[in-house]
Coordinates of C-alpha atoms and ligand atoms in Angstrom, one line a residue:
M1149 CA -0.4 0.0 -0.1
N1150 CA 1.5 3.4 -1.2
V1151 CA 1.0 6.1 1.0
D1152 CA 2.0 9.5 0.0
L1153 CA 5.1 11.4 1.6
Y1154 CA 2.7 14.3 3.1
E1155 CA 0.4 12.0 4.8
R1156 CA 2.8 9.9 6.1
I1157 CA 4.0 12.9 7.7
W1158 CA 0.8 14.4 9.1
M1159 CA -0.1 10.9 10.2
I1160 CA 3.4 10.9 12.1
L1161 CA 2.5 14.0 13.4
A1162 CA -0.9 13.6 14.9
G1163 CA 0.5 9.9 16.8
V1164 CA 3.1 12.0 18.1
L1165 CA 0.3 14.6 19.6
I1166 CA -1.9 11.8 20.9
V1167 CA 1.2 10.1 22.5
A1168 CA 2.1 13.6 24.4
F1169 CA -1.6 14.5 25.2
A1170 CA -1.8 11.3 26.4
G1171 CA 1.5 11.4 28.4
T1172 CA 0.7 15.1 29.7
V1173 CA -2.4 13.1 31.3
V1174 CA -0.4 10.5 32.6
V1175 CA 2.4 12.7 34.1
T1176 CA 0.3 15.4 35.3
S1177 CA -2.0 12.6 37.5
V1178 CA 0.7 9.8 38.7
A1179 CA 3.8 12.7 39.2
Q1180 CA 2.1 15.8 40.5
G1181 CA -1.4 14.5 41.6
V1182 CA -3.5 16.8 39.2
H1183 CA -6.9 15.3 38.9
P1184 CA -10.7 16.7 38.0
P1185 CA -12.1 18.2 41.0
S1186 CA -14.2 15.0 42.9
N1187 CA -15.9 15.1 46.7
V1188 CA -16.0 11.7 48.1
E1189 CA -18.0 12.6 51.2
T1190 CA -21.4 11.8 50.9
I1191 CA -24.7 11.9 53.0
D1192 CA -28.2 10.3 52.6
P1193 CA -30.0 13.3 51.3
V1194 CA -33.5 12.2 52.8
M1195 CA -32.0 12.7 56.1
A1196 CA -29.5 15.5 55.7
M1197 CA -31.7 17.8 58.0
A1198 CA -31.1 15.3 60.6
D1199 CA -27.3 14.1 59.8
P1200 CA -25.5 14.9 63.1
R1201 CA -23.1 16.5 60.5
F1202 CA -26.0 19.5 59.6
T1203 CA -28.0 19.5 62.7
N1204 CA -25.8 22.6 64.4
L1205 CA -25.8 24.7 61.4
G1206 CA -24.0 27.9 61.5
V1207 CA -20.4 29.6 62.0
H1208 CA -17.9 27.1 64.5
E1209 CA -14.4 27.8 65.7
R1210 CA -12.1 25.1 64.5
E1211 CA -9.3 24.4 66.9
D1212 CA -6.7 25.5 64.2
G1213 CA -8.0 29.3 64.4
G1214 CA -9.9 28.6 61.2
V1215 CA -13.9 28.6 61.0
D1216 CA -16.1 26.0 59.4
V1217 CA -19.6 27.4 58.0
V1218 CA -22.0 24.3 58.3
G1219 CA -24.9 25.5 56.0
M1220 CA -27.7 23.9 54.0
A1221 CA -29.2 24.7 50.1
R1222 CA -32.7 23.9 50.0
M1223 CA -35.7 25.1 47.5
F1224 CA -35.8 27.8 48.3
F1225 CA -33.2 29.2 50.5
F1226 CA -30.1 28.9 52.2
L1227 CA -29.5 28.0 56.0
P1228 CA -28.3 30.0 57.7
T1229 CA -29.9 33.0 56.0
E1230 CA -27.2 35.1 57.4
I1231 CA -23.5 34.3 58.1
R1232 CA -20.9 36.2 60.0
V1233 CA -17.4 35.4 59.2
P1234 CA -13.9 36.8 60.3
T1235 CA -11.6 38.7 58.3
D1236 CA -8.2 37.1 57.2
T1237 CA -9.3 33.7 58.8
P1238 CA -9.7 30.7 56.7
V1239 CA -13.6 29.7 56.2
T1240 CA -14.2 26.3 55.5
F1241 CA -18.0 26.2 54.0
R1242 CA -19.3 23.0 54.3
L1243 CA -22.5 22.5 52.4
T1244 CA -25.3 19.8 51.3
S1245 CA -29.0 19.7 49.4
P1246 CA -31.4 17.8 50.4
D1247 CA -33.5 18.2 47.4
V1248 CA -32.1 19.3 44.0
I1249 CA -28.8 20.8 42.8
H1250 CA -28.2 24.0 44.0
G1251 CA -25.4 26.1 43.9
F1252 CA -23.4 28.7 46.8
Q1253 CA -21.6 31.6 45.1
V1254 CA -20.8 34.5 47.6
V1255 CA -20.6 36.8 44.6
G1256 CA -17.3 38.9 44.0
T1257 CA -15.4 36.4 46.0
N1258 CA -13.9 33.0 44.7
V1259 CA -16.4 31.0 46.4
N1260 CA -18.7 29.4 44.0
V1261 CA -19.4 26.0 44.6
M1262 CA -22.3 23.3 43.2
V1263 CA -23.9 21.9 46.4
I1264 CA -25.5 18.5 45.3
P1265 CA -28.0 16.3 47.3
G1266 CA -25.9 13.0 47.9
Y1267 CA -22.8 14.7 49.1
V1268 CA -21.2 17.1 50.8
S1269 CA -19.2 19.9 49.3
T1270 CA -16.1 21.9 51.0
I1271 CA -14.9 25.1 50.0
T1272 CA -11.9 27.0 51.9
S1273 CA -11.3 30.7 51.1
T1274 CA -10.3 33.6 53.2
F1275 CA -11.8 36.9 53.1
G1276 CA -9.7 40.0 53.4
E1277 CA -12.2 43.3 52.6
P1278 CA -14.9 43.5 55.7
G1279 CA -18.3 43.7 54.2
E1280 CA -21.6 42.7 52.9
Y1281 CA -21.7 40.0 50.2
L1282 CA -24.4 38.4 48.9
V1283 CA -25.0 34.7 48.5
V1284 CA -27.1 33.8 45.6
C1285 CA -27.8 29.9 44.1
N1286 CA -26.6 29.7 40.0
E1287 CA -27.8 26.0 39.6
F1288 CA -31.6 26.7 38.3
C1289 CA -33.3 24.5 40.8
G1290 CA -36.9 25.5 40.4
P1291 CA -39.6 28.5 40.5
A1292 CA -38.3 30.4 42.7
H1293 CA -34.4 29.7 42.3
H1294 CA -34.0 33.6 41.8
A1295 CA -34.7 34.4 45.2
M1296 CA -32.8 32.0 46.5
A1297 CA -30.1 34.5 48.6
A1298 CA -28.2 34.5 51.5
K1299 CA -26.6 37.2 53.1
L1300 CA -22.3 37.0 54.1
I1301 CA -21.5 39.4 57.0
V1302 CA -17.4 39.8 56.9
E1303 CA -16.6 41.4 60.2
E1304 CA -13.3 43.0 61.1
A1305 CA -11.2 39.9 63.1
Q1306 CA -11.2 40.6 66.7
Ligands
LIG592 CU1 -31.0 27.0 44.6 CU2 -31.4 27.6 42.6

């Protein structure tokens, strides 16, 4: 079978690219630990409201100096509706949903996470600027999706 020289070159180049791309995936995942975002902490969504991890909603100080914000996203509100956290402190949000997929976005910050029933979504951020931030749901979740909002108040750390 005769393959034209130029076609042969393109075939070789395509083959090199495929090997390079596959190699990149293997090297970054094995050597550098780069993986797709995932969250393996699961929860029974039907029992989420009664789950010990989510019975005490609100802001809790951790021993390492950070704070945990334990929250719930549900049709069509966030619990708690008002969250107060200190500035310059690592804030870890721990969120779940007992019904459908919601979003948890703190407008103007890098906090933006999907809240998926069956999982505990975790995201950590530090807020440098005191102020009031709007929290919105950015996943369409039903007829009152647009009304689903909360308030994050960042206060000067004591
Ligand atoms: Cu919850 Cu949109």
